Short mmCIF file of C-alpha atoms in Angstrom, two decimals:
data_model
loop_
_atom_site.label_atom_id
_atom_site.label_comp_id
_atom_site.label_asym_id
_atom_site.label_seq_id
_atom_site.Cartn_x
_atom_site.Cartn_y
_atom_site.Cartn_z
CA MET A 29 12.86 11.95 -45.80
CA ASP A 30 10.27 14.09 -47.69
CA ILE A 31 6.76 12.68 -47.16
CA GLN A 32 5.92 12.64 -50.87
CA VAL A 33 9.13 10.75 -51.68
CA TYR A 34 8.32 8.37 -48.85
CA LEU A 35 4.81 7.71 -50.19
CA ARG A 36 6.12 7.17 -53.73
CA LYS A 37 8.52 4.57 -52.38
CA ILE A 38 5.71 2.80 -50.52
CA ASN A 39 3.58 2.73 -53.66
CA PHE A 40 6.52 1.32 -55.64
CA ILE A 41 7.09 -1.37 -52.99
CA ILE A 42 3.47 -2.53 -53.11
CA LYS A 43 3.43 -2.77 -56.91
CA LYS A 44 6.81 -4.49 -57.00
CA SER A 45 5.77 -6.98 -54.31
CA ILE A 46 2.58 -7.97 -56.13
CA HIS A 47 4.45 -8.36 -59.42
CA SER A 48 7.24 -10.42 -57.80
CA THR A 49 4.75 -12.66 -56.03
CA LYS A 50 2.85 -13.39 -59.25
CA ALA A 51 6.07 -14.14 -61.10
CA PHE A 52 7.67 -16.24 -58.38
CA PHE A 53 4.78 -18.14 -56.88
CA HIS A 54 4.20 -21.55 -58.44
CA TYR A 55 2.80 -23.41 -55.42
CA LYS A 56 -0.15 -25.62 -56.32
CA LEU A 57 -3.19 -24.33 -54.48
CA ASN A 58 -5.43 -26.72 -52.61
CA PRO A 59 -9.05 -25.60 -52.99
CA GLU A 60 -10.04 -27.71 -49.97
CA ASN A 61 -7.92 -25.72 -47.51
CA ALA A 62 -8.31 -21.96 -47.77
CA GLU A 63 -6.21 -21.31 -44.66
CA ASN A 64 -3.15 -23.09 -46.06
CA ASN A 65 -3.57 -21.28 -49.38
CA PHE A 66 -3.80 -17.93 -47.62
CA VAL A 67 -0.73 -18.56 -45.46
CA SER A 68 1.29 -19.85 -48.42
CA LEU A 69 0.42 -16.84 -50.59
CA SER A 70 1.02 -14.46 -47.69
CA THR A 71 4.44 -15.98 -47.06
CA PHE A 72 5.64 -15.34 -50.58
CA LEU A 73 4.05 -11.89 -50.58
CA PHE A 74 5.91 -11.04 -47.37
CA MET A 75 9.20 -12.27 -48.81
CA ALA A 76 8.68 -10.18 -51.94
CA MET A 77 7.76 -7.17 -49.83
CA GLY A 78 10.86 -7.69 -47.72
CA LEU A 79 13.12 -7.64 -50.76
CA SER A 80 11.35 -4.55 -52.08
CA PHE A 81 11.53 -2.72 -48.74
CA PHE A 82 15.19 -3.51 -48.35
CA TRP A 83 16.00 -2.46 -51.93
CA VAL A 84 14.21 0.87 -51.50
CA PHE A 85 15.60 1.61 -48.05
CA HIS A 86 19.11 0.16 -48.30
CA ASN A 87 20.63 3.64 -48.11
CA ASP A 88 18.64 4.27 -44.93
CA PHE A 89 19.96 0.97 -43.58
CA GLU A 90 23.55 2.09 -44.13
CA GLN A 91 22.79 5.41 -42.46
CA PHE A 92 21.07 3.64 -39.57
CA ASN A 93 24.16 1.50 -38.97
CA ALA A 94 26.45 4.52 -39.20
CA ASN A 95 24.36 6.40 -36.63
CA LYS A 96 24.22 3.34 -34.39
CA PHE A 97 27.98 2.84 -34.36
CA SER A 98 28.59 6.53 -33.69
CA THR A 99 27.41 6.15 -30.07
CA THR A 100 29.23 4.29 -27.31
CA ILE A 101 26.25 2.09 -26.51
CA GLY A 102 25.57 1.40 -30.16
CA TYR A 103 29.18 0.56 -30.84
CA ALA A 104 29.36 -1.78 -27.85
CA PHE A 105 26.15 -3.52 -28.92
CA GLY A 106 27.45 -3.82 -32.46
CA VAL A 107 30.66 -5.45 -31.30
CA VAL A 108 28.75 -7.90 -29.12
CA ALA A 109 26.27 -8.65 -31.91
CA PHE A 110 29.05 -9.16 -34.45
CA SER A 111 30.97 -11.44 -32.05
CA PHE A 112 27.81 -13.42 -31.37
CA MET A 113 27.12 -13.76 -35.09
CA ALA A 114 30.70 -14.87 -35.77
CA TYR A 115 30.43 -17.48 -33.01
CA LYS A 116 27.12 -18.75 -34.41
CA ILE A 117 28.61 -19.06 -37.91
CA LEU A 118 31.59 -21.03 -36.62
CA LEU A 119 29.31 -23.20 -34.47
CA PHE A 120 27.05 -23.82 -37.47
CA LEU A 121 30.03 -25.03 -39.50
CA TYR A 122 31.02 -27.27 -36.58
CA ILE A 123 27.45 -28.64 -36.43
CA VAL A 124 27.49 -29.28 -40.18
CA TYR A 125 30.77 -31.19 -39.84
CA ASN A 126 29.36 -33.38 -37.06
CA TYR A 127 26.10 -33.86 -38.96
CA PHE A 128 27.97 -35.43 -41.87
CA LYS A 129 29.92 -37.65 -39.49
CA TYR A 130 26.77 -38.94 -37.80
CA LYS A 131 25.43 -42.40 -38.68
CA PRO A 132 22.39 -44.01 -37.05
CA ILE A 133 22.99 -47.43 -35.55
CA ALA A 134 21.44 -50.40 -37.32
CA SER A 135 19.14 -52.76 -35.44
CA VAL A 136 20.89 -55.53 -33.54
CA PRO A 137 19.71 -59.17 -33.72
CA ASP A 138 16.77 -60.13 -31.50
CA SER A 139 19.03 -62.36 -29.40
CA ASP A 140 21.17 -59.34 -28.44
CA LEU A 141 18.30 -57.02 -27.54
CA PRO A 142 17.92 -56.21 -23.82
CA THR A 143 14.65 -56.43 -21.91
CA CYS A 144 12.64 -53.28 -22.42
CA THR A 145 9.85 -51.51 -20.51
CA VAL A 146 7.70 -49.07 -22.50
CA ILE A 147 5.87 -46.51 -20.34
CA VAL A 148 2.91 -44.54 -21.72
CA PRO A 149 1.62 -41.81 -19.37
CA ALA A 150 -1.79 -40.47 -20.43
CA TYR A 151 -3.95 -37.51 -19.49
CA ASN A 152 -7.22 -36.66 -21.26
CA GLU A 153 -6.15 -38.34 -24.49
CA GLY A 154 -9.40 -40.19 -25.22
CA LYS A 155 -9.16 -42.71 -28.06
CA GLN A 156 -5.69 -41.52 -29.05
CA VAL A 157 -4.15 -43.54 -26.21
CA TRP A 158 -5.69 -46.68 -27.75
CA ASP A 159 -4.01 -45.92 -31.06
CA THR A 160 -0.70 -45.36 -29.29
CA LEU A 161 -0.88 -48.65 -27.38
CA MET A 162 -1.90 -50.59 -30.47
CA SER A 163 1.04 -49.22 -32.44
CA LEU A 164 3.39 -50.25 -29.63
CA ALA A 165 1.83 -53.70 -29.42
CA GLU A 166 2.53 -54.17 -33.13
CA SER A 167 6.25 -53.55 -32.62
CA ASP A 168 8.55 -56.28 -33.94
CA TYR A 169 10.41 -56.33 -30.62
CA PRO A 170 10.56 -59.84 -29.09
CA LYS A 171 7.38 -60.12 -27.02
CA GLU A 172 9.09 -61.99 -24.20
CA LYS A 173 11.49 -59.06 -23.78
CA LEU A 174 8.91 -56.28 -23.97
CA GLN A 175 6.92 -54.95 -21.00
CA LEU A 176 4.19 -52.47 -21.93
CA ILE A 177 2.79 -50.16 -19.22
CA ALA A 178 0.00 -47.55 -19.52
CA ILE A 179 -0.64 -45.10 -16.68
CA ASP A 180 -3.71 -42.88 -16.53
CA ASP A 181 -2.71 -39.68 -14.72
CA GLY A 182 -6.14 -38.91 -13.27
CA SER A 183 -7.85 -38.12 -16.59
CA LYS A 184 -11.23 -36.40 -16.57
CA ASP A 185 -12.43 -37.86 -19.87
CA ASP A 186 -12.76 -41.45 -21.14
CA THR A 187 -9.00 -42.11 -21.34
CA TRP A 188 -9.15 -44.79 -18.64
CA THR A 189 -11.93 -46.59 -20.54
CA TRP A 190 -9.78 -46.71 -23.67
CA ILE A 191 -6.83 -48.01 -21.66
CA GLN A 192 -9.06 -50.74 -20.20
CA ASN A 193 -10.25 -51.61 -23.72
CA ALA A 194 -6.63 -51.94 -24.79
CA LYS A 195 -6.02 -54.20 -21.81
CA GLU A 196 -8.90 -56.44 -22.84
CA LYS A 197 -7.45 -56.77 -26.34
CA LEU A 198 -3.79 -57.20 -25.36
CA GLY A 199 -4.26 -59.19 -22.16
CA ASP A 200 -1.07 -59.92 -20.21
CA ARG A 201 1.01 -57.98 -22.73
CA LEU A 202 -0.24 -54.73 -21.20
CA GLU A 203 -0.11 -53.57 -17.58
CA ILE A 204 -2.38 -50.68 -16.64
CA TYR A 205 -2.36 -48.32 -13.67
CA LYS A 206 -4.50 -45.36 -12.64
CA GLN A 207 -3.27 -42.45 -10.53
CA PRO A 208 -5.83 -41.51 -7.83
CA GLN A 209 -5.65 -37.89 -9.04
CA ASN A 210 -3.80 -35.84 -11.61
CA GLN A 211 -0.23 -35.38 -10.34
CA GLY A 212 1.57 -34.55 -13.56
CA LYS A 213 3.51 -36.47 -16.16
CA ARG A 214 6.66 -36.66 -14.01
CA HIS A 215 4.84 -38.58 -11.26
CA ALA A 216 3.17 -40.90 -13.77
CA LEU A 217 6.58 -41.75 -15.25
CA TYR A 218 8.01 -42.14 -11.75
CA ARG A 219 5.45 -44.84 -11.05
CA GLY A 220 6.32 -46.53 -14.33
CA PHE A 221 10.04 -46.45 -13.52
CA HIS A 222 9.31 -48.19 -10.22
CA VAL A 223 7.11 -50.98 -11.57
CA GLY A 224 9.13 -51.46 -14.76
CA THR A 225 11.54 -54.38 -14.85
CA GLY A 226 13.35 -53.86 -18.16
CA ASP A 227 17.03 -53.10 -18.62
CA ILE A 228 15.91 -50.20 -20.83
CA PHE A 229 13.04 -47.79 -20.15
CA VAL A 230 11.27 -46.30 -23.18
CA THR A 231 8.87 -43.39 -22.69
CA VAL A 232 6.23 -42.66 -25.33
CA ASP A 233 3.65 -39.88 -25.18
CA SER A 234 0.05 -41.01 -25.35
CA ASP A 235 -0.59 -38.97 -28.49
CA SER A 236 2.22 -40.61 -30.47
CA ILE A 237 2.34 -43.43 -32.99
CA VAL A 238 5.47 -45.52 -33.64
CA ASN A 239 6.62 -47.63 -36.57
CA PRO A 240 6.92 -51.40 -36.04
CA ASP A 241 10.74 -51.19 -35.96
CA THR A 242 10.96 -48.02 -33.84
CA ILE A 243 11.52 -49.61 -30.41
CA LYS A 244 14.12 -52.06 -31.70
CA LEU A 245 16.05 -49.27 -33.43
CA LEU A 246 15.76 -46.98 -30.41
CA VAL A 247 17.20 -49.58 -28.06
CA SER A 248 20.03 -50.84 -30.29
CA PRO A 249 22.57 -48.08 -29.36
CA PHE A 250 22.62 -49.36 -25.78
CA VAL A 251 23.99 -52.67 -27.04
CA HIS A 252 26.71 -51.03 -29.15
CA ASN A 253 27.75 -48.39 -26.61
CA LYS A 254 28.08 -49.38 -22.95
CA GLN A 255 28.51 -45.70 -22.03
CA CYS A 256 25.15 -44.85 -23.58
CA GLY A 257 22.74 -43.64 -20.90
CA ALA A 258 19.89 -42.32 -23.08
CA VAL A 259 18.71 -42.21 -26.68
CA ALA A 260 16.44 -39.63 -28.33
CA GLY A 261 13.98 -40.75 -30.98
CA ASN A 262 13.16 -38.92 -34.20
CA ILE A 263 9.89 -36.99 -33.94
CA ARG A 264 7.64 -36.14 -36.88
CA VAL A 265 4.24 -34.47 -36.76
CA LEU A 266 1.20 -36.75 -36.92
CA ASN A 267 -1.58 -34.19 -37.53
CA ASN A 268 0.13 -32.36 -40.42
CA LYS A 269 -2.21 -33.35 -43.23
CA LYS A 270 -4.49 -30.30 -43.16
CA ALA A 271 -3.80 -27.86 -40.30
CA THR A 272 -1.36 -25.04 -41.03
CA LEU A 273 0.64 -24.89 -37.80
CA PRO A 274 1.42 -28.63 -37.78
CA LYS A 275 2.72 -28.33 -41.36
CA MET A 276 5.10 -25.61 -40.21
CA LEU A 277 6.17 -27.55 -37.14
CA ASP A 278 6.84 -30.71 -39.14
CA VAL A 279 9.47 -28.88 -41.21
CA SER A 280 10.87 -27.32 -38.04
CA PHE A 281 11.06 -30.71 -36.30
CA VAL A 282 13.02 -32.21 -39.19
CA LEU A 283 15.69 -29.54 -38.83
CA SER A 284 15.71 -29.77 -35.03
CA PHE A 285 15.98 -33.54 -34.92
CA GLU A 286 17.55 -34.79 -38.12
CA PHE A 287 20.12 -32.00 -38.37
CA VAL A 288 20.78 -30.58 -34.89
CA ARG A 289 20.39 -33.76 -32.85
CA SER A 290 22.35 -35.77 -35.39
CA ALA A 291 25.29 -33.44 -34.81
CA GLU A 292 24.77 -33.50 -31.05
CA SER A 293 24.71 -37.29 -31.15
CA ASN A 294 28.08 -37.38 -32.88
CA LEU A 295 29.33 -35.41 -29.86
CA ASN A 296 27.61 -37.93 -27.51
CA SER A 297 25.68 -34.97 -26.09
CA VAL A 298 22.06 -34.71 -27.20
CA LEU A 299 20.79 -32.05 -24.81
CA CYS A 300 17.16 -33.15 -24.69
CA THR A 301 15.51 -36.52 -25.21
CA PRO A 302 11.91 -35.80 -26.30
CA GLY A 303 9.00 -36.95 -24.20
CA ALA A 304 7.29 -38.25 -27.33
CA LEU A 305 9.96 -40.95 -27.77
CA ALA A 306 13.04 -41.56 -25.66
CA ALA A 307 14.93 -44.46 -24.11
CA TYR A 308 17.00 -44.62 -20.91
CA ARG A 309 19.28 -47.22 -19.35
CA SER A 310 17.47 -48.29 -16.19
CA THR A 311 20.59 -48.09 -14.03
CA ALA A 312 21.13 -44.47 -15.12
CA VAL A 313 17.49 -43.64 -14.34
CA HIS A 314 17.57 -45.17 -10.86
CA GLU A 315 20.82 -43.37 -10.07
CA CYS A 316 19.15 -39.98 -10.44
CA LEU A 317 15.51 -40.90 -9.74
CA PRO A 318 15.28 -39.42 -6.19
CA GLN A 319 16.80 -36.14 -7.35
CA TRP A 320 14.61 -36.11 -10.46
CA ILE A 321 11.26 -36.64 -8.71
CA ASN A 322 12.12 -34.15 -5.97
CA GLN A 323 13.60 -31.51 -8.28
CA THR A 324 12.75 -27.93 -7.39
CA PHE A 325 13.39 -24.51 -8.89
CA MET A 326 13.45 -21.45 -6.66
CA GLY A 327 11.82 -23.48 -3.89
CA LYS A 328 8.94 -24.80 -6.02
CA PRO A 329 8.54 -28.40 -7.26
CA SER A 330 9.43 -28.80 -10.94
CA ASP A 331 6.38 -30.12 -12.77
CA ILE A 332 7.60 -29.33 -16.30
CA GLY A 333 10.59 -30.30 -18.40
CA GLU A 334 10.87 -33.83 -17.04
CA ASP A 335 12.50 -35.04 -20.27
CA ARG A 336 15.13 -32.28 -20.35
CA ALA A 337 15.81 -32.77 -16.62
CA MET A 338 16.34 -36.52 -17.00
CA THR A 339 18.67 -35.95 -19.96
CA ASN A 340 20.65 -33.36 -18.01
CA MET A 341 21.08 -35.64 -15.01
CA ILE A 342 22.23 -38.54 -17.19
CA LEU A 343 24.75 -36.31 -18.99
CA LYS A 344 26.01 -35.22 -15.57
CA GLN A 345 26.73 -38.88 -14.76
CA GLY A 346 29.22 -38.88 -17.63
CA LYS A 347 26.99 -41.03 -19.82
CA HIS A 348 26.53 -40.57 -23.56
CA VAL A 349 23.19 -39.34 -24.87
CA LEU A 350 22.59 -40.30 -28.52
CA PHE A 351 20.02 -39.83 -31.29
CA GLN A 352 18.52 -42.47 -33.57
CA LYS A 353 17.32 -40.89 -36.81
CA ASN A 354 15.80 -44.19 -37.94
CA ALA A 355 13.65 -44.61 -34.78
CA ILE A 356 10.56 -42.57 -35.63
CA ALA A 357 7.47 -41.53 -33.70
CA TYR A 358 4.64 -39.38 -35.05
CA THR A 359 3.07 -37.06 -32.48
CA ASN A 360 0.24 -34.53 -32.37
CA VAL A 361 1.12 -30.85 -31.99
CA PRO A 362 -1.07 -27.78 -31.34
CA GLU A 363 -3.19 -26.60 -34.24
CA GLU A 364 -3.95 -23.17 -32.79
CA TYR A 365 -1.72 -20.26 -31.78
CA THR A 366 -2.77 -20.43 -28.12
CA GLY A 367 -1.69 -24.02 -27.72
CA LEU A 368 1.52 -23.36 -29.65
CA TYR A 369 2.76 -20.47 -27.55
CA LYS A 370 1.89 -22.27 -24.31
CA MET A 371 3.91 -25.27 -25.45
CA PHE A 372 6.85 -23.00 -26.31
CA ILE A 373 6.63 -21.20 -22.96
CA ARG A 374 6.82 -24.53 -21.16
CA TRP A 375 9.82 -25.57 -23.25
CA GLY A 376 11.42 -22.15 -22.74
CA ARG A 377 11.10 -22.26 -18.96
CA SER A 378 12.54 -25.75 -18.89
CA ASN A 379 15.41 -24.62 -21.10
CA VAL A 380 16.27 -21.78 -18.71
CA ARG A 381 16.16 -24.04 -15.65
CA GLU A 382 18.21 -26.85 -17.14
CA ASN A 383 20.84 -24.53 -18.59
CA LEU A 384 21.35 -23.13 -15.11
CA GLU A 385 21.71 -26.69 -13.80
CA MET A 386 24.06 -27.61 -16.64
CA ALA A 387 26.25 -24.61 -15.84
CA LYS A 388 27.07 -26.24 -12.49
CA TYR A 389 28.86 -29.23 -14.01
CA VAL A 390 29.60 -28.73 -17.72
CA PHE A 391 33.03 -27.14 -17.08
CA THR A 392 34.02 -29.81 -14.55
CA ASN A 393 35.55 -33.21 -15.32
CA PHE A 394 32.10 -34.81 -15.53
CA ARG A 395 33.05 -37.23 -18.31
CA ALA A 396 36.15 -39.31 -19.01
CA ASP A 397 36.15 -38.68 -22.78
CA SER A 398 35.95 -35.42 -24.74
CA LYS A 399 33.80 -32.66 -23.27
CA PHE A 400 34.63 -29.98 -25.84
CA GLY A 401 31.50 -30.44 -27.97
CA THR A 402 29.22 -30.56 -24.94
CA ARG A 403 30.62 -27.27 -23.71
CA LEU A 404 30.20 -25.61 -27.08
CA LEU A 405 26.57 -26.71 -27.23
CA PHE A 406 26.00 -25.37 -23.72
CA ILE A 407 27.59 -22.01 -24.56
CA SER A 408 25.35 -21.75 -27.61
CA GLN A 409 22.25 -22.45 -25.53
CA PHE A 410 23.25 -20.16 -22.69
CA SER A 411 24.22 -17.29 -25.01
CA LYS A 412 20.69 -17.30 -26.45
CA ILE A 413 19.37 -16.72 -22.95
CA LEU A 414 21.90 -13.99 -22.17
CA MET A 415 21.31 -12.13 -25.44
CA SER A 416 17.51 -12.42 -25.55
CA PHE A 417 16.73 -9.18 -23.70
CA PRO A 418 19.43 -7.04 -25.41
CA PHE A 419 18.20 -8.19 -28.82
CA LEU A 420 14.58 -7.59 -27.78
CA PHE A 421 15.36 -4.01 -26.73
CA PHE A 422 17.32 -3.42 -29.94
CA MET A 423 14.45 -4.78 -32.01
CA LEU A 424 11.94 -2.48 -30.30
CA TYR A 425 14.28 0.48 -30.80
CA PHE A 426 14.66 -0.44 -34.47
CA VAL A 427 10.88 -0.64 -34.88
CA LEU A 428 10.37 2.79 -33.32
CA VAL A 429 13.14 4.50 -35.31
CA HIS A 430 12.50 2.99 -38.74
CA PRO A 431 9.62 0.46 -38.85
CA LEU A 432 9.66 -0.12 -42.62
CA LEU A 433 13.40 -0.68 -42.67
CA PHE A 434 12.99 -3.10 -39.77
CA VAL A 435 10.35 -5.08 -41.67
CA GLY A 436 12.44 -5.16 -44.84
CA SER A 437 15.74 -6.16 -43.24
CA THR A 438 14.05 -8.76 -41.05
CA LEU A 439 12.24 -10.39 -43.98
CA VAL A 440 15.43 -10.42 -46.04
CA THR A 441 17.22 -12.08 -43.13
CA ILE A 442 14.47 -14.68 -42.96
CA LEU A 443 14.75 -15.24 -46.71
CA VAL A 444 18.50 -15.87 -46.44
CA LEU A 445 18.59 -17.87 -43.21
CA GLY A 446 15.40 -19.78 -44.01
CA MET A 447 16.97 -21.12 -47.17
CA PHE A 448 18.89 -23.75 -45.22
CA PRO A 449 15.88 -25.48 -43.55
CA VAL A 450 14.02 -25.29 -46.85
CA LEU A 451 16.85 -26.96 -48.76
CA PHE A 452 17.48 -29.47 -45.96
CA PHE A 453 13.85 -30.64 -45.84
CA ALA A 454 13.54 -30.65 -49.62
CA HIS A 455 16.69 -32.75 -49.95
CA ARG A 456 15.60 -35.22 -47.26
CA TYR A 457 11.98 -35.69 -48.32
CA LYS A 458 11.78 -34.34 -51.91
CA SER A 459 8.70 -32.34 -50.99
CA PHE A 460 7.37 -28.84 -51.63
CA GLU A 461 6.28 -28.89 -47.97
CA ALA A 462 9.78 -27.54 -47.35
CA PHE A 463 8.54 -24.01 -48.08
CA TRP A 464 6.58 -24.08 -44.82
CA ALA A 465 9.94 -23.32 -43.20
CA TYR A 466 9.58 -19.74 -44.45
CA SER A 467 6.05 -19.47 -43.04
CA TYR A 468 7.25 -20.80 -39.70
CA SER A 469 10.19 -18.37 -39.62
CA ILE A 470 7.88 -15.42 -40.24
CA LEU A 471 5.45 -16.61 -37.57
CA TYR A 472 8.21 -17.15 -35.01
CA THR A 473 9.95 -13.85 -35.74
CA PHE A 474 6.86 -11.65 -35.62
CA GLY A 475 4.48 -13.71 -33.47
CA LEU A 476 6.62 -15.67 -31.03
CA PHE A 477 9.71 -13.45 -30.55
CA TRP A 478 8.58 -12.73 -26.99
CA ILE A 479 8.66 -16.37 -25.86
CA THR A 480 12.28 -16.57 -24.64
CA PRO A 481 12.28 -13.25 -22.71
CA TYR A 482 8.93 -14.14 -21.16
CA ALA A 483 10.12 -17.64 -20.27
CA ILE A 484 13.21 -16.16 -18.59
CA ALA A 485 11.14 -13.64 -16.63
CA THR A 486 8.67 -16.33 -15.49
CA ALA A 487 11.07 -19.29 -15.18
CA ASN A 488 9.98 -19.86 -11.57
CA LYS A 489 6.35 -20.44 -12.57
CA SER A 490 5.00 -23.97 -12.74
CA GLY A 491 2.14 -25.51 -14.62
CA TRP A 492 1.73 -27.56 -17.79
CA LEU A 493 -0.25 -24.71 -19.46
CA THR A 494 -1.56 -26.85 -22.33
CA ARG A 495 -3.47 -29.03 -19.88
CA GLU A 496 -5.74 -26.07 -19.22
CA LEU A 497 -6.88 -26.38 -22.84
CA ASP A 498 -7.47 -30.12 -22.36
CA ASP A 499 -9.59 -29.47 -19.27
CA LYS A 500 -11.68 -26.89 -21.12
CA LYS A 501 -12.29 -29.33 -23.98
CA VAL A 502 -13.40 -31.99 -21.51
CA ALA A 503 -15.70 -29.50 -19.77
CA LYS A 504 -17.37 -28.64 -23.08
CA VAL A 505 -17.99 -32.31 -23.80
#
């Protein structure tokens, strides 16, 4: 392309983007939060630029595809990519179908509720653990059937003091324990599983707040379904009032939980019960407890992904794992990029490990009833891992060959695909916060695309990662 023509197109794109943004953008600015205003405006500017880039370079895009398919490698990649896309579309339709079939279970009468042990592991949470314990103590679950346990996992701040203060206020309603040193969340939960006496174990992160009816709703599926081995709660973001990243994550969580896990629940196969709020049948826990606490990966003890591992082991038993949309917990999430990517790396490594474990049993007769949906969900998860490096290499090639076309086509893709989470959140909560889905998609595509390949390459590494940030904060104090 002639350089002068190229520059004229760039100039046209910039003018068109600014004009489109001014015409399209009607978001009410908040003068108290400049960061949110900047991100919101930048999001719509990027989307306008993407449309402009794609409109200007659409002929180049057609030529790029023609050149790509003219080579053997390009043709093979195109076939694989098209097949993968076709599978994802069909799977999406299948997920939509199961989403509409899903119904949360209503709370059962108090007389039918089983005994329940709530375990709250805490590490360097400070006063937040007090708030968590108080919210649990205010649950409308029958007090005589509720055992509340708090375990300090060797905190270096004043967490233990706040737990003791909660003990003074709640008396015999709360049992407290202190690990002699920090051993990790898995070991703290392991201690809770051993001292707990309830028919159902509920795990709640120490930075989470629950509604008064949350525990009752979370436990009710065990009464209705004798095959139920675990139940995932619905997680919303607690610290989403001002910070930008939590606002994005809140919209993302709604799609992940209220759409994806709803569909998974209809298939009796929720793949991960979140650490922030989950419930397990005690017999199912004790059946896999030795394997769970001694789990290793490539010869090293597994000190991450304890929630995904427990879910996987309970699915392997042939039990159902369900989701309760009406059982809600609000949890804190990272407010800075560093904390966010470390959290995602930890989740990514756990995902790689547990998919490898799931591959060992998912195509066996592990369950008496239908296994079709479980296998489809596994294939979807595993295909993301298999395709992550090929797509990464293709993306880098695309960037090198035609960077502006890459930016334009990527932003247009985000605009199209991001429409679903935007509409889903807007329909569920009637809120303009839904547009943060676009901001999150841009951030993930351009700022976190490396997470999955990196997690695969470093899957054997251990460490909580985000606890390093906690320790630094404590050291500063």
